Amino acid sequence: MAELTIIIPTYNHADRLRHTLEHLALQEGIDETEVIVVNDGSIDETAKYVDHLTYKWLTVVHQENKGRSQARNNGLKRAKSNYVLFLDSDILLCPGYLKELLAAQNKNPGIYFGDLFNIHFDKTERCVSLLRVQKTKDRAKEQLKKLEKVDLLVNMARYFKIWHPEQKVGWPCLTAANFSAPLSILKKAGPFDENFTGWGVEDHEYAFRLNETGAEIYYLDTIYGCHLDKAKEKINIPLLVENLLYFHKKSKYNPEVRAYLEFVSGHDSLQSLFRRSMNMPLTDCSEEIYFRPYKHIRAKQVTANGR
């Protein structure tokens, strides 16, 4: 039985999924790992691409388009390893990622995630080429920093670690892009909530429930993934707001969730979210950091004429 199962949900990401799997094939220990790709009813070339792959460590599951939560749950049902790594289909892992992750899990089981470089969609090929030629994670890291576009929603752990210089961080720092946990903890938290639809929120709600199990959340900034960002033609803002409000109600209006909502809506600072989610004081003399949701959404979108 494999020690680690990697679950990759995907929808219409054939080009990025190809990069993700090709880089996984270069990971030390991949032959002792199970990788489950759940194709969530893609209508591009995804099905044709994955069905022709011959990686012995790869299992492909096809389903109707039911969303990322259902796709992750479908993969989770098939996992039998000690540990699970959720990985998005547009993430490239640095050399040595799996080896270092498993070493951390075996030493002190918990919830772990690495750093994430958000690579703007016009720099994808440069990122892919860079990771191919560099054999060690440290040699590539400094160059990747020059390509990234920092995203507060996925990079807030960097700030939390400055303010609290330990591996432990708060649940708002965790996304489903590249996090690992023992299968036993995931079963205790339950499945991803399939009531979330559209883009966003379902992974932060899951992070909140993982935290409620009492498990520790650790930020491993010595390893990292590269997120190959993709321009979205349209983001349904009213639906996104509905998801946020549903999360708040489901949490029974938990004050930490309230703090998260105030941060992602741009009404309160990252420093305040740290204080309220970590339940500790913060003396920070720097300027308050705010997330700008509409600016963030505009940066993610592209119109039909590419502007």
Coordinates of C-alpha atoms in Angstrom, one line a residue:
M1 CA 0.0 0.0 0.0
A2 CA 1.3 3.5 -0.9
E3 CA 2.2 5.7 2.0
L4 CA 0.8 8.8 0.2
T5 CA -2.2 9.4 -2.0
I6 CA -2.4 12.5 -4.1
I7 CA -5.9 13.6 -5.2
I8 CA -6.1 16.0 -8.2
P9 CA -9.5 17.3 -9.2
T10 CA -9.5 18.8 -12.7
Y11 CA -11.9 20.6 -15.0
N12 CA -10.9 21.8 -18.5
H13 CA -7.3 22.1 -17.5
A14 CA -5.7 19.7 -20.0
D15 CA -2.7 22.0 -20.7
R16 CA -1.9 22.7 -17.1
L17 CA -2.7 19.2 -15.9
R18 CA 0.0 17.9 -18.4
H19 CA 2.6 20.1 -16.7
T20 CA 1.4 19.1 -13.2
L21 CA 1.7 15.3 -14.0
E22 CA 5.0 15.6 -15.9
H23 CA 6.6 17.4 -12.9
L24 CA 5.1 14.8 -10.5
A25 CA 6.8 12.1 -12.5
L26 CA 10.1 13.8 -11.6
Q27 CA 9.5 13.6 -7.9
E28 CA 11.6 11.3 -5.7
G29 CA 9.4 8.6 -4.4
I30 CA 6.6 9.0 -6.9
D31 CA 6.7 5.2 -7.8
E32 CA 5.6 4.5 -4.2
T33 CA 2.8 7.1 -4.4
E34 CA -0.8 6.7 -5.6
V35 CA -2.1 9.6 -7.7
I36 CA -5.8 9.9 -8.3
V37 CA -6.9 12.3 -11.0
V38 CA -10.7 13.0 -10.9
N39 CA -11.9 14.4 -14.2
D40 CA -14.9 16.5 -13.3
G41 CA -16.8 16.3 -16.7
S42 CA -14.2 18.3 -18.7
I43 CA -15.2 19.2 -22.2
D44 CA -11.7 20.0 -23.5
E45 CA -9.0 17.4 -24.2
T46 CA -8.6 16.2 -20.6
A47 CA -10.3 12.8 -21.0
K48 CA -8.3 12.0 -24.1
Y49 CA -5.1 13.1 -22.5
V50 CA -5.4 11.2 -19.2
D51 CA -6.7 8.0 -20.8
H52 CA -3.6 7.6 -22.8
L53 CA -1.2 8.0 -19.9
T54 CA 0.8 5.0 -18.8
Y55 CA 2.2 6.1 -15.4
K56 CA 1.9 3.1 -13.1
W57 CA 1.2 5.3 -10.1
L58 CA -1.8 7.0 -11.8
T59 CA -5.5 6.2 -11.4
V60 CA -8.0 8.2 -13.5
V61 CA -11.6 8.6 -12.4
H62 CA -14.2 10.2 -14.7
Q63 CA -17.4 11.8 -13.4
E64 CA -20.1 14.2 -14.5
N65 CA -19.5 17.8 -13.9
K66 CA -20.4 18.2 -10.2
G67 CA -17.8 20.6 -8.9
R68 CA -14.5 20.6 -7.1
S69 CA -15.9 19.5 -3.7
Q70 CA -17.6 16.4 -5.2
A71 CA -14.5 15.6 -7.2
R72 CA -12.2 15.8 -4.2
N73 CA -14.7 13.6 -2.2
N74 CA -14.7 11.1 -5.0
G75 CA -11.0 10.8 -4.9
L76 CA -11.0 10.7 -1.1
K77 CA -13.3 7.7 -1.1
R78 CA -10.6 5.8 -3.0
A79 CA -7.7 6.8 -0.8
K80 CA -6.2 4.0 1.4
S81 CA -2.8 5.5 2.3
N82 CA -1.7 6.9 5.6
Y83 CA -1.5 10.4 4.2
V84 CA -3.4 12.4 1.5
L85 CA -2.1 15.3 -0.5
F86 CA -4.8 17.5 -2.2
L87 CA -3.2 19.1 -5.2
D88 CA -4.9 21.4 -7.8
S89 CA -4.4 20.5 -11.4
D90 CA -2.4 23.7 -12.1
I91 CA 0.3 23.3 -9.4
L92 CA 3.9 22.3 -10.1
L93 CA 5.7 20.9 -7.1
C94 CA 9.3 21.8 -6.5
P95 CA 12.0 19.1 -6.5
G96 CA 12.0 17.1 -3.2
Y97 CA 8.5 18.2 -2.2
L98 CA 7.1 14.7 -1.6
K99 CA 10.2 13.5 0.3
E100 CA 10.2 16.5 2.6
L101 CA 6.5 16.4 3.2
L102 CA 6.5 12.7 4.1
A103 CA 9.4 13.3 6.5
A104 CA 7.4 16.0 8.3
Q105 CA 4.3 13.8 8.5
N106 CA 6.1 10.8 9.8
K107 CA 7.9 12.8 12.4
N108 CA 4.8 14.7 13.6
P109 CA 1.5 13.9 11.8
G110 CA -0.7 16.9 11.1
I111 CA -1.9 19.2 8.4
Y112 CA 0.9 20.6 6.3
F113 CA 1.1 22.8 3.3
G114 CA 4.1 24.4 1.4
D115 CA 4.7 27.9 0.1
L116 CA 3.0 28.8 -3.2
F117 CA 4.2 31.0 -6.0
N118 CA 1.3 32.5 -7.9
I119 CA 2.6 32.6 -11.5
H120 CA 0.7 35.1 -13.7
F121 CA -0.7 33.5 -16.9
D122 CA 1.7 35.3 -19.2
K123 CA 4.7 33.7 -17.4
T124 CA 3.6 30.1 -17.5
E125 CA 6.1 28.8 -20.0
R126 CA 9.0 30.5 -18.2
C127 CA 8.0 28.9 -15.0
V128 CA 7.7 25.4 -16.5
S129 CA 11.1 25.7 -18.2
L130 CA 12.8 27.0 -15.1
L131 CA 11.5 24.1 -12.9
R132 CA 12.6 21.6 -15.6
V133 CA 16.2 22.6 -15.7
Q134 CA 16.7 23.2 -12.0
K135 CA 17.4 20.0 -10.1
T136 CA 17.2 21.5 -6.6
K137 CA 14.4 23.6 -5.1
D138 CA 16.7 26.3 -3.7
R139 CA 18.3 27.1 -7.1
A140 CA 14.9 27.7 -8.7
K141 CA 13.4 29.6 -5.8
E142 CA 15.0 33.0 -6.2
Q143 CA 14.2 33.1 -9.9
L144 CA 10.6 32.1 -9.3
K145 CA 10.1 35.0 -6.9
K146 CA 10.7 37.3 -9.9
L147 CA 7.9 35.6 -11.8
E148 CA 5.2 35.5 -9.1
K149 CA 2.3 37.8 -8.5
V150 CA 1.6 37.7 -4.7
D151 CA -1.9 36.7 -3.9
L152 CA -3.0 37.4 -0.3
L153 CA -5.6 34.6 -0.3
V154 CA -2.9 32.0 -0.8
N155 CA 0.2 33.8 0.6
M156 CA -1.1 35.0 4.0
A157 CA 1.0 32.3 5.8
R158 CA 4.1 34.3 4.9
Y159 CA 2.8 37.2 7.0
F160 CA 1.6 34.9 9.8
K161 CA 5.0 33.4 10.1
I162 CA 6.6 36.9 10.4
W163 CA 4.3 37.8 13.2
H164 CA 4.5 34.3 14.8
P165 CA 7.8 32.7 13.7
E166 CA 6.8 29.1 14.1
Q167 CA 5.5 26.5 11.7
K168 CA 2.0 26.6 13.2
V169 CA -0.4 29.0 11.5
G170 CA -4.2 29.7 11.5
W171 CA -6.8 27.9 9.4
P172 CA -7.4 30.9 7.1
C173 CA -3.9 30.3 5.6
L174 CA -4.9 26.9 4.3
T175 CA -6.2 26.3 0.8
A176 CA -6.8 23.0 -1.0
A177 CA -4.2 23.9 -3.6
N178 CA -1.4 21.8 -1.9
F179 CA -2.2 20.6 1.6
S180 CA -1.6 17.2 3.2
A181 CA -3.2 15.5 6.2
P182 CA -3.4 12.0 7.7
L183 CA -6.3 10.1 6.3
S184 CA -7.6 9.7 9.8
I185 CA -7.9 13.4 10.3
L186 CA -9.7 13.9 7.0
K187 CA -12.2 11.3 7.9
K188 CA -12.8 13.0 11.3
A189 CA -13.4 16.3 9.5
G190 CA -15.8 14.7 7.0
P191 CA -16.1 15.4 3.3
F192 CA -15.9 18.7 1.5
D193 CA -19.2 20.5 1.5
E194 CA -20.8 19.9 -1.9
N195 CA -23.3 22.8 -1.4
F196 CA -20.6 25.3 -2.5
T197 CA -20.8 26.1 -6.2
G198 CA -18.7 28.2 -8.4
W199 CA -15.3 29.6 -7.6
G200 CA -13.9 29.8 -4.0
V201 CA -14.7 29.4 -0.3
E202 CA -15.2 25.6 -0.1
D203 CA -11.6 25.0 0.8
H204 CA -11.5 27.7 3.5
E205 CA -14.6 26.2 5.0
Y206 CA -12.9 22.8 5.0
A207 CA -9.8 24.3 6.6
F208 CA -12.1 25.7 9.4
R209 CA -13.5 22.2 10.0
L210 CA -10.0 20.7 10.0
N211 CA -9.0 23.2 12.7
E212 CA -12.1 22.2 14.7
T213 CA -10.8 18.6 14.9
G214 CA -8.0 20.0 17.0
A215 CA -5.3 19.1 14.5
E216 CA -2.4 21.4 14.1
I217 CA -1.8 23.3 10.8
Y218 CA 1.8 23.7 9.8
Y219 CA 3.3 25.9 7.1
L220 CA 6.4 24.3 5.5
D221 CA 8.1 27.3 3.8
T222 CA 11.1 25.2 2.8
I223 CA 9.0 23.5 0.0
Y224 CA 6.8 25.1 -2.5
G225 CA 4.5 24.7 -5.5
C226 CA 4.0 27.0 -8.5
H227 CA 0.4 27.9 -9.3
L228 CA 0.0 28.4 -13.0
D229 CA -2.7 31.0 -12.8
K230 CA -5.3 31.2 -15.5
A231 CA -7.5 34.1 -16.6
K232 CA -11.2 33.5 -16.0
E233 CA -13.7 34.8 -18.5
K234 CA -16.3 35.5 -15.8
I235 CA -16.6 35.2 -12.0
N236 CA -20.1 35.1 -10.6
I237 CA -19.7 37.6 -7.8
P238 CA -23.3 37.2 -6.4
L239 CA -22.7 33.5 -6.1
L240 CA -19.4 34.0 -4.4
V241 CA -21.1 36.3 -1.8
E242 CA -23.8 33.5 -1.3
N243 CA -21.0 31.0 -0.6
L244 CA -19.4 33.3 1.9
L245 CA -22.7 33.9 3.7
Y246 CA -23.5 30.2 3.7
F247 CA -20.1 29.5 5.3
H248 CA -20.8 32.1 8.0
K249 CA -24.2 30.6 8.7
K250 CA -23.0 27.0 8.7
S251 CA -20.3 27.9 11.3
K252 CA -23.1 29.2 13.5
Y253 CA -21.6 32.7 13.1
N254 CA -18.3 31.8 14.6
P255 CA -16.2 34.9 15.4
E256 CA -13.2 33.5 13.6
V257 CA -15.2 33.0 10.4
R258 CA -16.6 36.5 10.9
A259 CA -13.0 37.8 10.9
Y260 CA -12.3 35.8 7.7
L261 CA -15.4 37.3 6.0
E262 CA -14.4 40.8 7.0
F263 CA -10.9 40.3 5.7
V264 CA -11.9 38.8 2.3
S265 CA -14.5 41.5 1.8
G266 CA -11.9 44.2 2.4
H267 CA -13.4 45.5 5.6
D268 CA -10.7 44.5 8.0
S269 CA -6.9 44.0 7.9
L270 CA -4.7 40.9 7.7
Q271 CA -3.3 41.9 11.1
S272 CA -6.8 41.8 12.6
L273 CA -7.5 38.4 11.0
F274 CA -4.2 37.1 12.6
R275 CA -5.2 38.3 16.0
R276 CA -8.7 36.9 15.9
S277 CA -7.9 33.6 14.2
M278 CA -4.7 32.9 16.1
N279 CA -6.2 34.2 19.4
M280 CA -3.0 36.1 20.3
P281 CA -1.9 39.7 20.4
L282 CA 0.1 41.2 17.6
T283 CA 2.2 44.3 18.0
D284 CA 2.9 45.3 14.4
C285 CA 4.1 48.8 13.6
S286 CA 3.8 48.4 9.9
E287 CA 0.9 49.7 7.7
E288 CA -2.3 47.6 8.0
I289 CA -2.6 45.2 5.1
Y290 CA -6.0 44.9 3.3
F291 CA -7.3 42.5 0.7
R292 CA -9.0 44.3 -2.2
P293 CA -11.6 41.9 -3.5
Y294 CA -12.7 43.7 -6.6
K295 CA -9.1 44.4 -7.7
H296 CA -8.3 40.8 -7.1
I297 CA -11.3 39.6 -9.2
R298 CA -10.5 42.0 -12.0
A299 CA -7.0 40.6 -12.2
K300 CA -8.4 37.1 -12.5
Q301 CA -10.7 37.9 -15.3
V302 CA -10.2 38.5 -19.0
T303 CA -12.7 39.6 -21.6
A304 CA -13.3 38.0 -24.9
N305 CA -10.9 40.4 -26.6
G306 CA -8.2 39.7 -24.1
R307 CA -8.1 43.0 -22.2

